[in-house]
Amino acid sequence: MHRQGPDKTSTGDAAGREPAGSQPAHPRPERVAGMQRILLVEDNELNRDMLGRRLARRGYEILVAADGHSGLALAVEASPHLIIMDMGLPVMDGWEATRRLKADVRTRHIPVIGLSAHALDGDRCRALECGCDDYDTKPVDMDRLVAKIRSLLEAPRNAAD
Ligand code: MN
């Protein structure tokens, strides 16, 4: 997996492109065949763009949705390998969206990492009860989040390696 240095700018965009003139251009990783697709459902635009960009730099193809309803639709349509689900979302919140994902035979196999701003045990339990496979809190620690992503993506698939 292709990994670049730590984030040090707030410019660039969600696709992971570098700001103009900073570094030699990197290939846009999200178009590389065989990349793992992550659906990021987050209503806060700044959080969505920043997290999306950071995950793209870690080598993932990123799809985004800004509310629970759109997230569900995109999960069915695009079959992401993993979903990062903010819990506080408009239209349909992350708890309900995760419940529905896990009740739908088309999407129930997709690992979901619930995300909220609350480090409360109650939120973690509630997320896991809704069917989240793991849970993390904002602000995101990228190394910790990526470790959870890798663990969920690799566990079943590489069991026979
Ligand atoms: Mn939110």
Coordinates of N, CA, C and O in Angstrom, one line a residue, residues 38-141:
I38 N -13.8 2.9 0.1 CA -14.4 3.3 1.4 C -15.4 4.3 1.2 O -15.2 5.4 0.5
L39 N -16.6 4.1 1.7 CA -17.7 5.1 1.7 C -17.6 5.8 3.0 O -17.8 5.2 4.1
L40 N -17.5 7.1 2.9 CA -17.4 8.0 4.0 C -18.7 8.8 4.1 O -19.0 9.6 3.2
V41 N -19.5 8.5 5.2 CA -20.7 9.2 5.4 C -20.5 10.2 6.5 O -20.4 9.8 7.7
E42 N -20.5 11.5 6.2 CA -20.2 12.5 7.1 C -20.8 13.8 6.6 O -20.7 14.2 5.5
D43 N -21.6 14.5 7.5 CA -22.3 15.7 7.1 C -21.5 16.9 7.2 O -21.8 17.9 6.5
N44 N -20.5 16.9 8.0 CA -19.6 18.1 8.1 C -18.7 18.2 7.0 O -17.8 17.3 6.8
E45 N -18.8 19.2 6.2 CA -18.0 19.3 4.9 C -16.5 19.3 5.2 O -15.7 18.6 4.5
L46 N -16.1 20.1 6.2 CA -14.7 20.1 6.5 C -14.1 18.8 6.9 O -13.0 18.4 6.5
N47 N -14.8 18.1 7.8 CA -14.4 16.8 8.3 C -14.4 15.8 7.1 O -13.5 15.0 7.0
R48 N -15.4 15.9 6.3 CA -15.5 15.0 5.2 C -14.4 15.1 4.2 O -13.7 14.2 3.8
D49 N -14.1 16.4 3.9 CA -13.0 16.7 2.9 C -11.6 16.3 3.5 O -10.8 15.7 2.8
M50 N -11.4 16.6 4.8 CA -10.1 16.3 5.4 C -9.9 14.8 5.6 O -8.9 14.3 5.2
L51 N -10.9 14.1 6.1 CA -10.8 12.7 6.3 C -10.7 12.0 4.9 O -9.9 11.1 4.8
G52 N -11.5 12.4 4.0 CA -11.5 11.8 2.7 C -10.1 12.0 2.0 O -9.6 11.0 1.4
R53 N -9.5 13.1 2.2 CA -8.2 13.4 1.6 C -7.1 12.5 2.2 O -6.3 12.0 1.6
R54 N -7.2 12.5 3.5 CA -6.2 11.7 4.3 C -6.3 10.2 4.0 O -5.3 9.5 3.8
L55 N -7.5 9.7 3.8 CA -7.7 8.3 3.5 C -7.2 8.0 2.1 O -6.7 7.0 1.8
A56 N -7.5 9.0 1.2 CA -7.0 8.8 -0.2 C -5.5 8.7 -0.3 O -4.9 7.9 -1.0
R57 N -4.9 9.5 0.6 CA -3.4 9.5 0.6 C -2.9 8.1 1.2 O -1.8 7.8 0.9
R58 N -3.7 7.5 2.0 CA -3.3 6.2 2.5 C -3.6 5.1 1.5 O -3.4 3.9 1.7
G59 N -4.2 5.5 0.3 CA -4.3 4.5 -0.8 C -5.7 3.9 -1.0 O -5.9 3.0 -1.7
Y60 N -6.7 4.6 -0.4 CA -8.1 4.1 -0.5 C -8.8 4.9 -1.6 O -8.6 6.1 -1.7
E61 N -9.7 4.3 -2.3 CA -10.7 5.0 -3.1 C -11.8 5.5 -2.2 O -12.4 4.7 -1.5
I62 N -12.1 6.8 -2.3 CA -13.1 7.3 -1.4 C -14.4 7.8 -2.1 O -14.3 8.5 -3.1
L63 N -15.5 7.3 -1.5 CA -16.8 7.8 -2.0 C -17.4 8.5 -0.8 O -17.1 8.1 0.4
V64 N -18.1 9.6 -1.0 CA -18.7 10.3 0.1 C -20.2 10.5 0.0 O -20.7 10.6 -1.1
A65 N -20.8 10.6 1.1 CA -22.2 10.9 1.2 C -22.4 11.8 2.4 O -21.6 11.7 3.4
A66 N -23.4 12.7 2.4 CA -23.5 13.8 3.4 C -24.7 13.5 4.4 O -24.9 14.3 5.3
D67 N -25.4 12.5 4.2 CA -26.5 12.1 5.1 C -26.8 10.6 5.0 O -26.3 9.9 4.1
G68 N -27.5 10.1 6.0 CA -27.7 8.7 6.1 C -28.4 8.1 4.9 O -28.1 7.0 4.5
H69 N -29.4 8.8 4.4 CA -30.2 8.3 3.3 C -29.3 8.1 2.1 O -29.4 7.1 1.4
S70 N -28.6 9.2 1.8 CA -27.7 9.1 0.6 C -26.6 8.0 0.8 O -26.2 7.4 -0.1
G71 N -26.2 7.9 2.0 CA -25.2 6.9 2.3 C -25.7 5.5 2.1 O -25.0 4.7 1.5
L72 N -26.9 5.2 2.5 CA -27.5 3.9 2.2 C -27.6 3.7 0.7 O -27.3 2.6 0.2
A73 N -28.1 4.7 0.0 CA -28.2 4.5 -1.5 C -26.9 4.2 -2.1 O -26.8 3.3 -3.0
L74 N -25.9 4.9 -1.7 CA -24.6 4.8 -2.3 C -24.0 3.4 -1.9 O -23.2 2.8 -2.7
A75 N -24.2 3.0 -0.7 CA -23.7 1.6 -0.3 C -24.3 0.5 -1.2 O -23.6 -0.4 -1.6
V76 N -25.6 0.6 -1.6 CA -26.2 -0.4 -2.4 C -25.6 -0.2 -3.8 O -25.3 -1.2 -4.5
E77 N -25.5 1.0 -4.3 CA -25.1 1.2 -5.7 C -23.6 0.9 -5.9 O -23.3 0.4 -7.0
A78 N -22.8 1.3 -5.0 CA -21.3 1.2 -5.3 C -20.6 0.1 -4.6 O -19.4 -0.2 -4.8
S79 N -21.3 -0.7 -3.7 CA -20.7 -1.8 -3.0 C -19.3 -1.5 -2.5 O -18.3 -2.1 -2.8
P80 N -19.2 -0.5 -1.6 CA -17.9 -0.2 -1.0 C -17.4 -1.4 -0.2 O -18.2 -2.3 0.3
H81 N -16.1 -1.5 0.0 CA -15.5 -2.5 0.8 C -15.7 -2.3 2.3 O -15.6 -3.2 3.1
L82 N -15.9 -1.0 2.7 CA -16.0 -0.6 4.1 C -16.7 0.7 4.1 O -16.6 1.5 3.2
I83 N -17.4 1.0 5.2 CA -18.1 2.2 5.4 C -17.7 2.9 6.7 O -17.6 2.2 7.7
I84 N -17.4 4.2 6.6 CA -17.1 4.9 7.9 C -18.3 5.8 8.0 O -18.7 6.6 7.2
M85 N -19.0 5.6 9.1 CA -20.3 6.2 9.4 C -20.3 7.2 10.5 O -20.2 6.7 11.7
D86 N -20.4 8.4 10.2 CA -20.7 9.4 11.3 C -22.0 9.1 11.9 O -23.0 8.7 11.2
M87 N -22.1 9.2 13.2 CA -23.4 8.9 13.9 C -24.4 10.1 13.8 O -25.6 9.9 13.7
G88 N -23.9 11.3 13.9 CA -24.8 12.4 13.9 C -24.9 12.9 12.4 O -24.0 13.6 11.9
L89 N -26.0 12.6 11.8 CA -26.2 12.9 10.4 C -27.7 13.4 10.2 O -28.6 13.0 10.9
P90 N -27.8 14.3 9.2 CA -29.2 14.7 8.9 C -30.0 13.7 8.1 O -29.3 12.7 7.6
V91 N -31.2 13.9 7.9 CA -32.2 13.1 7.2 C -32.4 11.7 7.9 O -33.5 11.3 8.2
M92 N -31.3 10.9 8.0 CA -31.3 9.7 8.7 C -30.0 9.6 9.5 O -28.9 9.7 8.9
D93 N -30.1 9.4 10.8 CA -28.8 9.4 11.5 C -28.0 8.1 11.3 O -28.5 7.1 10.7
G94 N -26.8 8.1 11.8 CA -25.9 7.0 11.5 C -26.3 5.7 12.2 O -26.0 4.6 11.7
W95 N -27.0 5.8 13.3 CA -27.5 4.6 14.0 C -28.5 3.9 13.2 O -28.4 2.7 13.0
E96 N -29.4 4.7 12.7 CA -30.5 4.1 11.9 C -30.0 3.6 10.5 O -30.3 2.5 10.0
A97 N -29.1 4.4 9.9 CA -28.5 4.0 8.6 C -27.8 2.6 8.8 O -27.9 1.8 8.0
T98 N -27.0 2.5 9.9 CA -26.3 1.3 10.1 C -27.2 0.1 10.4 O -27.0 -1.0 9.8
R99 N -28.3 0.3 11.1 CA -29.3 -0.7 11.3 C -29.8 -1.2 10.0 O -30.0 -2.4 9.8
R100 N -30.1 -0.3 9.1 CA -30.7 -0.7 7.8 C -29.7 -1.4 7.0 O -30.0 -2.3 6.2
L101 N -28.4 -0.9 7.0 CA -27.4 -1.6 6.2 C -27.2 -3.0 6.7 O -27.1 -3.9 5.8
K102 N -27.3 -3.2 8.0 CA -27.1 -4.6 8.5 C -28.3 -5.5 8.4 O -28.3 -6.7 8.6
A103 N -29.5 -4.8 8.0 CA -30.7 -5.6 7.8 C -30.9 -5.9 6.4 O -31.9 -6.6 6.0
D104 N -30.1 -5.4 5.5 CA -30.2 -5.6 4.1 C -29.2 -6.6 3.5 O -28.0 -6.4 3.7
V105 N -29.7 -7.6 2.9 CA -28.8 -8.7 2.4 C -27.8 -8.2 1.4 O -26.7 -8.7 1.3
R106 N -28.1 -7.0 0.8 CA -27.1 -6.5 -0.2 C -26.0 -5.8 0.5 O -24.9 -5.6 -0.2
T107 N -26.1 -5.4 1.7 CA -25.1 -4.5 2.3 C -24.6 -5.0 3.7 O -23.7 -4.5 4.3
R108 N -25.2 -6.1 4.2 CA -24.9 -6.5 5.6 C -23.5 -7.0 5.8 O -23.0 -7.0 6.9
H109 N -22.9 -7.4 4.7 CA -21.5 -7.9 4.8 C -20.5 -6.8 4.8 O -19.3 -7.1 5.1
I110 N -20.9 -5.6 4.6 CA -19.9 -4.5 4.5 C -19.6 -4.0 5.9 O -20.4 -3.6 6.7
P111 N -18.3 -4.1 6.3 CA -17.9 -3.6 7.6 C -18.2 -2.1 7.8 O -18.0 -1.3 6.9
V112 N -18.7 -1.8 8.9 CA -19.0 -0.4 9.2 C -18.2 0.1 10.5 O -18.3 -0.6 11.5
I113 N -17.5 1.2 10.3 CA -16.9 1.8 11.5 C -17.7 3.0 11.9 O -17.8 4.0 11.1
G114 N -18.3 3.0 13.0 CA -19.1 4.1 13.5 C -18.1 5.2 14.0 O -17.1 4.9 14.6
L115 N -18.5 6.5 13.9 CA -17.7 7.6 14.3 C -18.5 8.6 14.9 O -19.6 9.0 14.4
S116 N -18.1 9.1 16.1 CA -18.9 10.2 16.7 C -17.9 11.0 17.5 O -16.7 10.6 17.7
A117 N -18.4 12.2 17.9 CA -17.5 13.1 18.7 C -17.5 12.7 20.1 O -16.7 13.4 20.9
H118 N -18.2 11.8 20.5 CA -18.4 11.4 21.9 C -17.6 10.2 22.3 O -17.7 9.1 21.8
A119 N -16.7 10.4 23.3 CA -15.9 9.3 23.7 C -16.6 8.5 24.8 O -16.0 7.7 25.5
L120 N -17.9 8.7 24.9 CA -18.6 8.0 26.0 C -18.8 6.6 25.7 O -19.0 6.2 24.5
D121 N -18.7 5.7 26.7 CA -18.9 4.3 26.5 C -20.3 4.0 25.9 O -20.5 3.1 25.1
G122 N -21.3 4.8 26.3 CA -22.6 4.6 25.8 C -22.7 4.7 24.3 O -23.4 3.9 23.7
D123 N -22.0 5.6 23.7 CA -22.0 5.8 22.3 C -21.4 4.6 21.6 O -21.9 4.1 20.6
R124 N -20.3 4.1 22.2 CA -19.7 2.9 21.6 C -20.6 1.7 21.6 O -20.8 1.0 20.6
C125 N -21.2 1.5 22.8 CA -22.1 0.4 22.9 C -23.3 0.5 22.0 O -23.7 -0.5 21.3
R126 N -23.8 1.7 21.9 CA -25.0 1.9 21.0 C -24.6 1.7 19.5 O -25.4 1.0 18.8
A127 N -23.4 2.1 19.2 CA -23.0 1.9 17.8 C -22.8 0.4 17.5 O -23.2 -0.1 16.5
L128 N -22.2 -0.3 18.4 CA -22.0 -1.8 18.2 C -23.4 -2.5 18.2 O -23.6 -3.4 17.5
E129 N -24.3 -2.0 19.1 CA -25.7 -2.6 19.1 C -26.4 -2.4 17.7 O -27.2 -3.2 17.3
C130 N -26.1 -1.3 17.1 CA -26.7 -1.0 15.8 C -26.1 -1.8 14.7 O -26.6 -1.8 13.6
G131 N -25.0 -2.5 15.0 CA -24.4 -3.3 14.0 C -23.0 -2.8 13.5 O -22.4 -3.4 12.6
C132 N -22.6 -1.7 14.0 CA -21.2 -1.3 13.7 C -20.2 -2.3 14.0 O -20.3 -3.0 15.1
D133 N -19.3 -2.6 13.2 CA -18.2 -3.6 13.4 C -17.1 -3.0 14.3 O -16.4 -3.8 15.0
D134 N -17.0 -1.7 14.3 CA -16.0 -1.1 15.2 C -16.5 0.4 15.4 O -17.5 0.8 14.7
Y135 N -15.8 1.1 16.2 CA -16.2 2.4 16.6 C -15.0 3.3 16.9 O -14.0 2.8 17.4
D136 N -15.0 4.5 16.5 CA -13.9 5.4 16.9 C -14.5 6.8 17.1 O -15.7 7.1 16.8
T137 N -13.7 7.7 17.7 CA -14.2 9.0 18.0 C -13.4 10.1 17.3 O -12.3 9.9 16.9
K138 N -14.1 11.2 17.1 CA -13.5 12.4 16.5 C -12.9 13.3 17.6 O -13.6 13.3 18.7
P139 N -11.8 14.0 17.4 CA -11.0 14.1 16.2 C -10.3 12.7 15.9 O -9.9 12.1 16.9
V140 N -10.2 12.4 14.7 CA -9.7 11.1 14.2 C -8.2 11.1 14.4 O -7.5 12.0 14.0
D141 N -7.7 10.0 15.0 CA -6.3 9.7 14.9 C -6.1 8.7 13.7 O -6.6 7.6 13.7

